[in-house]
Coordinates of C-alpha atoms in Angstrom, one line a residue:
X1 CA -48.6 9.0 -3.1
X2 CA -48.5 7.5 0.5
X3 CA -46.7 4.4 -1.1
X4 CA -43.7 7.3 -1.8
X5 CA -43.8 7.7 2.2
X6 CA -44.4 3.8 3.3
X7 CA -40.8 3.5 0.7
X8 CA -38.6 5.8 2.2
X9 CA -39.9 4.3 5.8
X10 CA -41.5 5.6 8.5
X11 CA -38.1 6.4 10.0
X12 CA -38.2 9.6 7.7
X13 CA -41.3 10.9 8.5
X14 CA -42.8 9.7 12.0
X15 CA -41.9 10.9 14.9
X16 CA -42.5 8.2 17.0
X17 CA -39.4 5.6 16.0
X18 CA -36.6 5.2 17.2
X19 CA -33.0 5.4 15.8
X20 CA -32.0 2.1 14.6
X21 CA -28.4 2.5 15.8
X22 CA -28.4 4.6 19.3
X23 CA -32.3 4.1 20.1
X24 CA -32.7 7.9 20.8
X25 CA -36.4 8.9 20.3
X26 CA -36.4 11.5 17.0
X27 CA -38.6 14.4 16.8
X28 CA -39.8 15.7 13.4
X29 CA -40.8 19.1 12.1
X30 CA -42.8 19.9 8.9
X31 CA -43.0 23.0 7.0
X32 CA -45.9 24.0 4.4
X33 CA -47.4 27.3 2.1
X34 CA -50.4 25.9 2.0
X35 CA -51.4 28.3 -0.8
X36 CA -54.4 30.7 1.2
X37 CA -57.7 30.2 -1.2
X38 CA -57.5 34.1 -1.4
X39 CA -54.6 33.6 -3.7
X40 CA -55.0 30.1 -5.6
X41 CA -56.3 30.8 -9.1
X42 CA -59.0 29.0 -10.3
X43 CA -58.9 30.2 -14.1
X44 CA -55.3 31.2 -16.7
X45 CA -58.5 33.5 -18.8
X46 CA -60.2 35.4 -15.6
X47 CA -57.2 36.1 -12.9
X48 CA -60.0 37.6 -10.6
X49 CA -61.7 34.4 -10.1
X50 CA -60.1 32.7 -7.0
X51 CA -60.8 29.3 -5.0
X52 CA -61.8 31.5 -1.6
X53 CA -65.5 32.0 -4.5
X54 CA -65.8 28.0 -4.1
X55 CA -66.5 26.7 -0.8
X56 CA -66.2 23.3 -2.3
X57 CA -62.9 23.9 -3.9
X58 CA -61.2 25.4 -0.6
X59 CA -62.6 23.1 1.7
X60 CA -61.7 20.0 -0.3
X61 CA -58.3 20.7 -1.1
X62 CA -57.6 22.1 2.5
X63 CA -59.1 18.8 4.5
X64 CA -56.5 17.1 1.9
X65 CA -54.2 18.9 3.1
X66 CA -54.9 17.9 6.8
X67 CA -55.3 14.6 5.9
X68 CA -51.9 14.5 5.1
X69 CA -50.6 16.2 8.1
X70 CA -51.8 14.1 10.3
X71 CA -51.0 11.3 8.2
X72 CA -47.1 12.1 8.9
X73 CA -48.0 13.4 12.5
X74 CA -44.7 15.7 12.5
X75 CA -43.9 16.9 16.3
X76 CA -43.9 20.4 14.6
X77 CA -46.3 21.8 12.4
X78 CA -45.6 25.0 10.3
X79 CA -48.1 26.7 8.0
X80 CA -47.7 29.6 5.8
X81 CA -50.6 31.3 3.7
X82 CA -53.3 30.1 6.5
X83 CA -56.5 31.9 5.7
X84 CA -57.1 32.9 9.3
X85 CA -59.9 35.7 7.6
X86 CA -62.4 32.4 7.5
X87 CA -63.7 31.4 10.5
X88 CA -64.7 27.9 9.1
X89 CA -61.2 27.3 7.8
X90 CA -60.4 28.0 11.1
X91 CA -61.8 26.0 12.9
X92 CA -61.5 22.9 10.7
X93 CA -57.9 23.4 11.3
X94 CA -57.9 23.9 15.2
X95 CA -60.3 20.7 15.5
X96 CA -58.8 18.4 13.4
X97 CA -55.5 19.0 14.9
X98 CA -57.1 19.3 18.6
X99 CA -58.4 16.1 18.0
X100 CA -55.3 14.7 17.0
X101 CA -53.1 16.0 20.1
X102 CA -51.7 19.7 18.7
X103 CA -51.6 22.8 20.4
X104 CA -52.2 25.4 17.7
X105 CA -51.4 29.0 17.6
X106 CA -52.1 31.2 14.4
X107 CA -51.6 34.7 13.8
X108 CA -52.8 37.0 11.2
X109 CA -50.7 39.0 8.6
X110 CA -50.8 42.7 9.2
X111 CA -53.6 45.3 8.0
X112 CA -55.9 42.7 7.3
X113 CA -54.5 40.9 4.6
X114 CA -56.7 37.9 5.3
X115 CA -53.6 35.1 5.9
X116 CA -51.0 34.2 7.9
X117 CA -49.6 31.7 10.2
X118 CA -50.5 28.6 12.3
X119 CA -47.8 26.6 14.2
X120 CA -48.5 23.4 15.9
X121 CA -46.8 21.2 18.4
X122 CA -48.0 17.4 19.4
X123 CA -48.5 16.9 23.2
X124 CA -46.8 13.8 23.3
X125 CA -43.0 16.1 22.6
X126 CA -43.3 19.3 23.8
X127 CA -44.6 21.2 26.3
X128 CA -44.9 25.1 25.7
X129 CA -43.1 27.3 27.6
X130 CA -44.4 30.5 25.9
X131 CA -45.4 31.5 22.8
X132 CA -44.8 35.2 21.3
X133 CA -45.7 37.6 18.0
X134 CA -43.4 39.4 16.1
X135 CA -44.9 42.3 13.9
X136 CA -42.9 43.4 11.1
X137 CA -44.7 46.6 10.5
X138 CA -43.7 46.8 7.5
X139 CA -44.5 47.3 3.2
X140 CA -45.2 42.9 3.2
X141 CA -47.3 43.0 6.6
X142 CA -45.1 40.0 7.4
X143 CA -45.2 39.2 10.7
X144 CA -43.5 35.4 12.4
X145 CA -44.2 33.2 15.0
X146 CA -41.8 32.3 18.1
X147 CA -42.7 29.1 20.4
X148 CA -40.6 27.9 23.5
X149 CA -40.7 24.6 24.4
X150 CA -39.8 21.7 26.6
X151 CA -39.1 18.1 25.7
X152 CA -41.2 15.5 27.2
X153 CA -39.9 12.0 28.4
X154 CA -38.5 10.2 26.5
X155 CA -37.8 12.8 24.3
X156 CA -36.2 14.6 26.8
X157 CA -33.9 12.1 28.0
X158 CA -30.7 13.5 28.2
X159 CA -31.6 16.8 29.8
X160 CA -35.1 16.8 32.0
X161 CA -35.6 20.6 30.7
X162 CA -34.4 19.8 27.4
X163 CA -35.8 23.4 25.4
X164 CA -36.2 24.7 21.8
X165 CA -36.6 28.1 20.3
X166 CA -39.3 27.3 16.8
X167 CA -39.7 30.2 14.7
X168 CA -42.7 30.0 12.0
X169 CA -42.2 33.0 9.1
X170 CA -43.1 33.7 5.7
X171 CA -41.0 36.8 4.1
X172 CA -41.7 39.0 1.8
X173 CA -41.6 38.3 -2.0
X174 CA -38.8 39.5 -3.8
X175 CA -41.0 41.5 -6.4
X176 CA -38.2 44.0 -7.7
X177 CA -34.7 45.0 -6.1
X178 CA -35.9 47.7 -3.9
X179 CA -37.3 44.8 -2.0
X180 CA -34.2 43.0 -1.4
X181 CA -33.0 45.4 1.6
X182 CA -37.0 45.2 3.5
X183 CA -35.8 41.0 3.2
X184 CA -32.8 41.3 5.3
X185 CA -34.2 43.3 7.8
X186 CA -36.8 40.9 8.6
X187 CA -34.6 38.5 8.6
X188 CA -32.5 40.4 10.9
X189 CA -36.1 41.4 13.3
X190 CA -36.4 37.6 13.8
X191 CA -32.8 36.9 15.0
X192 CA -32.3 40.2 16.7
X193 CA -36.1 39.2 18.4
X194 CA -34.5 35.6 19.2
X195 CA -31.6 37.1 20.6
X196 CA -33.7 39.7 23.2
X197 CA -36.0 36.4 24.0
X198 CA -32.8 34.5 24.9
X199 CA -31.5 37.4 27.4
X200 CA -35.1 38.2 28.9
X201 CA -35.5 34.6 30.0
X202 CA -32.5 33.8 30.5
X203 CA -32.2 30.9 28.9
X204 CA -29.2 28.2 28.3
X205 CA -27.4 27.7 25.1
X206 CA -30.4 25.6 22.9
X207 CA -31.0 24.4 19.4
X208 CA -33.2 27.0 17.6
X209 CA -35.1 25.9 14.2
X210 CA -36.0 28.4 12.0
X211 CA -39.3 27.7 9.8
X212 CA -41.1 29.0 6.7
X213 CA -41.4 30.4 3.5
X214 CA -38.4 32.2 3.0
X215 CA -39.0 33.5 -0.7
X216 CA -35.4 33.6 -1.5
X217 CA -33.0 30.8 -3.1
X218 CA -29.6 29.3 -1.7
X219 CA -28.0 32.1 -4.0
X220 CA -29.6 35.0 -2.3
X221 CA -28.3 37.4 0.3
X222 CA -31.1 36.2 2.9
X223 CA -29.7 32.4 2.5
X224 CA -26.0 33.6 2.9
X225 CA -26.8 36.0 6.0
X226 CA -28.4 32.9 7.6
X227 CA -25.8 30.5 7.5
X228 CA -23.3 33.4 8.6
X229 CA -25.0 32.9 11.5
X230 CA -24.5 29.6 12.0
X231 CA -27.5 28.3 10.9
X232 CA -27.8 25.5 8.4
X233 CA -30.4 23.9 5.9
X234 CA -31.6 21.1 7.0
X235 CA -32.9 19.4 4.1
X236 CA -29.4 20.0 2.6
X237 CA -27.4 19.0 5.4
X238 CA -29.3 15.8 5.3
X239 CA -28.6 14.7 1.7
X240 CA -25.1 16.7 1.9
X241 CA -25.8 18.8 -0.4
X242 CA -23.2 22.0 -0.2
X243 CA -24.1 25.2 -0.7
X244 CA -23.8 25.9 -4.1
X245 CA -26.3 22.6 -4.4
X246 CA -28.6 25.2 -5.8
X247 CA -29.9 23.4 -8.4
X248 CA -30.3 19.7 -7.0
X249 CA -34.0 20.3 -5.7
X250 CA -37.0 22.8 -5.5
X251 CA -39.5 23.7 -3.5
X252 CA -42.4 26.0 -4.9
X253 CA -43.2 27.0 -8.7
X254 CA -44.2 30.5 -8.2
X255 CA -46.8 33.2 -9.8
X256 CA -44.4 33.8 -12.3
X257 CA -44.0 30.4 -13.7
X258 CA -40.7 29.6 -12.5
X259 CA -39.6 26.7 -9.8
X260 CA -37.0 27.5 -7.1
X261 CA -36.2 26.2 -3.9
X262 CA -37.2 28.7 -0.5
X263 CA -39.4 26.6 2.0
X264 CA -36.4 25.7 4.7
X265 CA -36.5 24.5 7.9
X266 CA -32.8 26.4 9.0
X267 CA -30.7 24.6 12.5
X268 CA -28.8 26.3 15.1
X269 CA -27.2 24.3 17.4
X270 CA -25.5 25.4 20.6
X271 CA -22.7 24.4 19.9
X272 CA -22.1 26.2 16.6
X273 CA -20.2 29.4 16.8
X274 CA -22.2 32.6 16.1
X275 CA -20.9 36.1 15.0
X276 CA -22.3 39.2 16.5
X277 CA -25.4 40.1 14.6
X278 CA -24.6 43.4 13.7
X279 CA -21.2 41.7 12.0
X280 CA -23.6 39.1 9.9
X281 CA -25.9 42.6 9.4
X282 CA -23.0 44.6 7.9
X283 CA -21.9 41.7 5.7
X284 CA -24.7 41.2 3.9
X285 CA -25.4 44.5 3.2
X286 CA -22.0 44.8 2.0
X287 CA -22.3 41.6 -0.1
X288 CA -25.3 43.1 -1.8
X289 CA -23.4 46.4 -2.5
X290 CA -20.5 44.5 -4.1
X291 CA -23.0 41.9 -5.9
X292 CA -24.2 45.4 -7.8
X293 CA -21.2 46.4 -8.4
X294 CA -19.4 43.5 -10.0
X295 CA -22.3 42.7 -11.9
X296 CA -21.9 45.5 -13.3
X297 CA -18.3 44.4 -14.2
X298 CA -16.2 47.0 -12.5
X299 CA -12.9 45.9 -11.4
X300 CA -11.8 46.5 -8.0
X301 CA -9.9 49.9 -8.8
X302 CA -13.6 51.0 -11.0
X303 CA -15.4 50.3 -8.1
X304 CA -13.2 52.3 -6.1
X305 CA -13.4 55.5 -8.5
X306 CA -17.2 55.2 -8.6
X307 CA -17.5 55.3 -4.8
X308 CA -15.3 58.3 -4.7
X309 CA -17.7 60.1 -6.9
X310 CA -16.3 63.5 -7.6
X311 CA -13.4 63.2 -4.8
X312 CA -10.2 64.4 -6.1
X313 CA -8.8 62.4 -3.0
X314 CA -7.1 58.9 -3.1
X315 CA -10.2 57.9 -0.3
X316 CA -14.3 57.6 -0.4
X317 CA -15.9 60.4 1.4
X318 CA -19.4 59.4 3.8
X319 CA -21.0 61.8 1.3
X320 CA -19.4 59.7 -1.7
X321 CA -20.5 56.3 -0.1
X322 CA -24.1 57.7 0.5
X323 CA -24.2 58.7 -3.2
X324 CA -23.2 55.2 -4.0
X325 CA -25.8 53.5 -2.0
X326 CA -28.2 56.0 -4.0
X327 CA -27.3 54.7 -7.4
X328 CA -27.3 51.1 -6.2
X329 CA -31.0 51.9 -5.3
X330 CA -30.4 50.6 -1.7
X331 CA -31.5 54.0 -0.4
X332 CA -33.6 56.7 -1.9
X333 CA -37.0 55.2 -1.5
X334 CA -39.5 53.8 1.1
X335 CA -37.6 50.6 1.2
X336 CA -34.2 51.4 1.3
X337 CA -31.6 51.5 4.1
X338 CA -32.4 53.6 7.4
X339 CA -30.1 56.8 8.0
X340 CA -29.0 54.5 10.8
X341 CA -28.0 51.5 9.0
X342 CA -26.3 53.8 6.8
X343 CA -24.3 55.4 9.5
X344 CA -23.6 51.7 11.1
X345 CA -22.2 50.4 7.8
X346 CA -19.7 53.4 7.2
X347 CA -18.9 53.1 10.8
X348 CA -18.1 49.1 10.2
X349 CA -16.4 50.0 6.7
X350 CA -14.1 52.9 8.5
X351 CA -11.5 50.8 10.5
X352 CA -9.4 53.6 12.0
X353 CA -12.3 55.6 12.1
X354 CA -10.6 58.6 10.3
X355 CA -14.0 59.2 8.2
X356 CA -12.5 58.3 4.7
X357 CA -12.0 55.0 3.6
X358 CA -9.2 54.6 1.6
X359 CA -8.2 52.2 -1.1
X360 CA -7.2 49.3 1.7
X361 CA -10.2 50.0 3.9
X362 CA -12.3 49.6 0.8
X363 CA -10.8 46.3 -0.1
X364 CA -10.8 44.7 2.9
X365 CA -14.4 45.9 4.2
X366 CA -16.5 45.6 0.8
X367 CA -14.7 44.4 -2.1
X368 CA -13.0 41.3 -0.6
X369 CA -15.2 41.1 2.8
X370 CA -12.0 39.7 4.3
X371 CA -13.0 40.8 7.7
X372 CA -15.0 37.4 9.3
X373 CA -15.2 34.8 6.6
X374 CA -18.1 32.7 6.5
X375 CA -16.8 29.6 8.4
X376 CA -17.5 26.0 7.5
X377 CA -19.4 23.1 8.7
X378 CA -16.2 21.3 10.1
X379 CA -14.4 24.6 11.8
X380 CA -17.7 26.6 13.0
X381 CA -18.2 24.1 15.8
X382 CA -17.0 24.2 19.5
X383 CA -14.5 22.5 20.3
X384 CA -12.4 22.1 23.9
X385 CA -13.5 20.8 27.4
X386 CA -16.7 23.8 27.1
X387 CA -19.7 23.2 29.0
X388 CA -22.3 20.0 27.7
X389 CA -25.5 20.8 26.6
X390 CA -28.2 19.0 24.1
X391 CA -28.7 20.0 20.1
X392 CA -30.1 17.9 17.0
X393 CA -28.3 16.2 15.0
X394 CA -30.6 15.9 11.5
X395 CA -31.5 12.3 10.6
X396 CA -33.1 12.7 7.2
X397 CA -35.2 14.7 5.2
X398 CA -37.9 14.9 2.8
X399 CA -39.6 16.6 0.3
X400 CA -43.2 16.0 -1.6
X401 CA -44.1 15.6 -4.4
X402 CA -41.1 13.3 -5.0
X403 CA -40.2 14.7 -8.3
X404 CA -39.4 18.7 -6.7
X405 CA -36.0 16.4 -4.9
X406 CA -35.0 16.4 -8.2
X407 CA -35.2 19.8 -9.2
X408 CA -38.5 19.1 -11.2
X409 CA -42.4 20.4 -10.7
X410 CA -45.2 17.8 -11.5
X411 CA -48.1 19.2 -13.4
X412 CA -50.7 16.8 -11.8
X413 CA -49.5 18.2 -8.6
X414 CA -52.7 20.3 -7.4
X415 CA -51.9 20.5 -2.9
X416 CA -50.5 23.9 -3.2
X417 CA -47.6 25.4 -5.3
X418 CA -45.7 25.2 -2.6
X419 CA -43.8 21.3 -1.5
X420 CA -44.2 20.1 1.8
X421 CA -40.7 19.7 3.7
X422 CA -40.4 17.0 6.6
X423 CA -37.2 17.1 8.7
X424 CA -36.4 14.4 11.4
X425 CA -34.2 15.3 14.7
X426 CA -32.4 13.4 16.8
X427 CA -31.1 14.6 20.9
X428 CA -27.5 14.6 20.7
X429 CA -24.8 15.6 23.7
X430 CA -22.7 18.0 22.4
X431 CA -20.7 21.2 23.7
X432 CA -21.5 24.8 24.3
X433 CA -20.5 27.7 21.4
X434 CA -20.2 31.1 22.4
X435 CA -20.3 34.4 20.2
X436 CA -17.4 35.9 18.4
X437 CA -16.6 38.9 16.7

């Protein structure tokens, strides 16, 4: 398996080359579901018996798992599904990668659940700024990581206080629809926490890398608000893959048997233009509301006379739309849309604020989403004499086992049931973005 590494060259995984071309120094950032013992099945016949009941097991397969780690020595570690509930786990973790030059922080799920998160950075590239929690308080008990750091020389030699925003998250699983909504909104907690970081410190334009387990596929509504935001995936944009590349790899075969792609390590540079959040919010909520409708193959005018209800009127009362939202199963339960949300998405779907939406109101805002297209690689960045600042341009990427970078899952493949992702980064000038409506 380390020969798969030693063939791609060290260039793809170490951080401590240099570019062949430019000689910049590259950083690198790994992200891994390590598969908590509390979880991994031992037995297909006796689903109770699990690998936390075999010291042995766990401990084997987990210093495996360091060994590999610290084999690539990524500037950035990310765990998901770390069993901070045993101590000795723990602390096998925190002295290995001690040893090796990592400042480790971990953080616990919620209520107890027994796993949760460890994020590393190696002393020879960063230096941390500050580290905080985020708490979802929430039906998962999901909670994320965000570290601020600094750029050491040489690393940091375009800019002496060259910073990045790292983010280390594991959502929720998708276990049935009413789920989909509590997804978004953690998705949104993270950005909108990123955002409140960024204003409290006051801190320059700067690349942010988004980490994890995102549980989710490029054709869900988590992976489309993302890149609304600017962000992209890394592993994709490295072997440009577009996205509706959906099937060209994988990334975790799942309790249920079935192989997707969700670990991503997700880019924003500065100098990528970002909509307002509550815009990117609004839009995929809406995209979800028309997803349920047209899968239910209603035409645009259908879809129109089911939001109206029982209106007589050519428009969609706020009573009609709630109904709607109702039968869609986004509200009506525990993990549906807040009143508030509610009221911000009429409010965003109302343009002249008349409180009806008529037929062109209903077209432009749900059914055709018209409003602040998703913009492309090639026109979302800044352009003009703006302000210089540093970003990452990604320099390759890969994925092991080998075979999940072809959209297959090995059967002798026994790490986790999760892949491990490794991006590489590169410093690059570049200019500043700014928000936009």
């Amino acid at each position: 398996m380390k020969g798969r590494i030693s063939k791609i060259g060290s260039y793809a995984i170490s951080s401590s080359i240099r570019d062949q071309h430019q000689q910049q120094p590259c950083i690198s950032c790994t992200t891994f579901n390590i598969l908590a013992p509390i979880y991994k099945r031992l037995s297909h016949k006796d689903q109770s018996l699990r690998e936390s009941d075999n010291r042995a097991y766990w401990l084997g397969r987990n210093h495996r798992i360091l060994d590999w780690l610290l084999y690539e020595r990524s500037s950035i570690i990310c765990l998901q599904e770390f069993w901070v509930g045993n101590e000795e786990l723990v602390n096998l973790y925190e002295k290995r990668l001690g040893d090796a030059g990592y400042l480790s922080y971990k953080l616990g799920r919620t209520n107890n659940r027994g796993d949760g998160l460890l994020t590393a950075v190696h002393k020879d590239y960063f230096r941390v700024v500050n580290s905080r929690d985020l708490l979802f308080n929430d039906c998962g008990d999901r909670v994320a990581q965000l570290l601020h750091v600094e750029l050491v020389p040489p690393y940091s030699q375009f800019d002496a206080h060259q910073e990045v925003l790292i983010v280390n998250t594991h959502l929720l699983f998708p276990h049935d629809s009413t789920l989909s909504i509590v997804r978004l909104q953690q998705v949104y907690k993270i950005l909108q926490y990123v955002e409140s970081y960024q204003k409290e410190v006051n801190l320059s334009p700067m690349p942010i890398i988004l980490c994890g387990d995102w549980n989710g596929s490029k054709r869900g509504h988590v992976y489309k608000f993302l890149r609304s935001q600017g962000f992209v995936s890394s592993y994709d944009t490295a072997h440009r893959y577009t996205d509706s590349d959906a099937h060209k790899w994988v990334s975790h075969r799942n309790h249920r048997g079935n192989i997707c792609a969700v670990d991503f390590i997700w880019l924003l540079n500065p100098n990528r233009y970002r909509k307002l959040l509550k815009t990117s919010w609004s839009e995929a909520v809406f995209g979800m509301f028309r997803y349920l409708l047209r899968r239910a193959s209603l035409t645009a005018e259908d879809a129109f006379a089911f939001l109206k209800t029982d209106n007589d009127g050519d428009h969609i009362t706020f009573m009609g739309f709630c109904e709607t939202l109702r039968q869609l199963n986004l509200t009506g339960h525990c993990n549906g849309l807040t009143t508030k949300e509610i009221k911000d998405l009429w409010i965003q779907a109302d343009i002249d604020g008349n409180g009806l939406l008529d037929y062109k109101e209903f077209q432009q805002r749900i059914w055709n989403q018209t409003w602040s297209e998703q913009r492309d690689a090639e026109d979302g960045e800044a352009k003009g004499n703006q302000e210089q600042t540093v970003g990452f341009s990604v320099k390759n990427a890969v994925l092991f086992p080998p075979e999940v970078e072809k959209g297959m899952w090995p059967e002798n493949y026994s790490l986790s049931d999760h892949a491990r992702l490794t991006v590489v980064f590169s410093p690059i000038r570049m200019p500043c973005s700014q928000l936009v409506s």
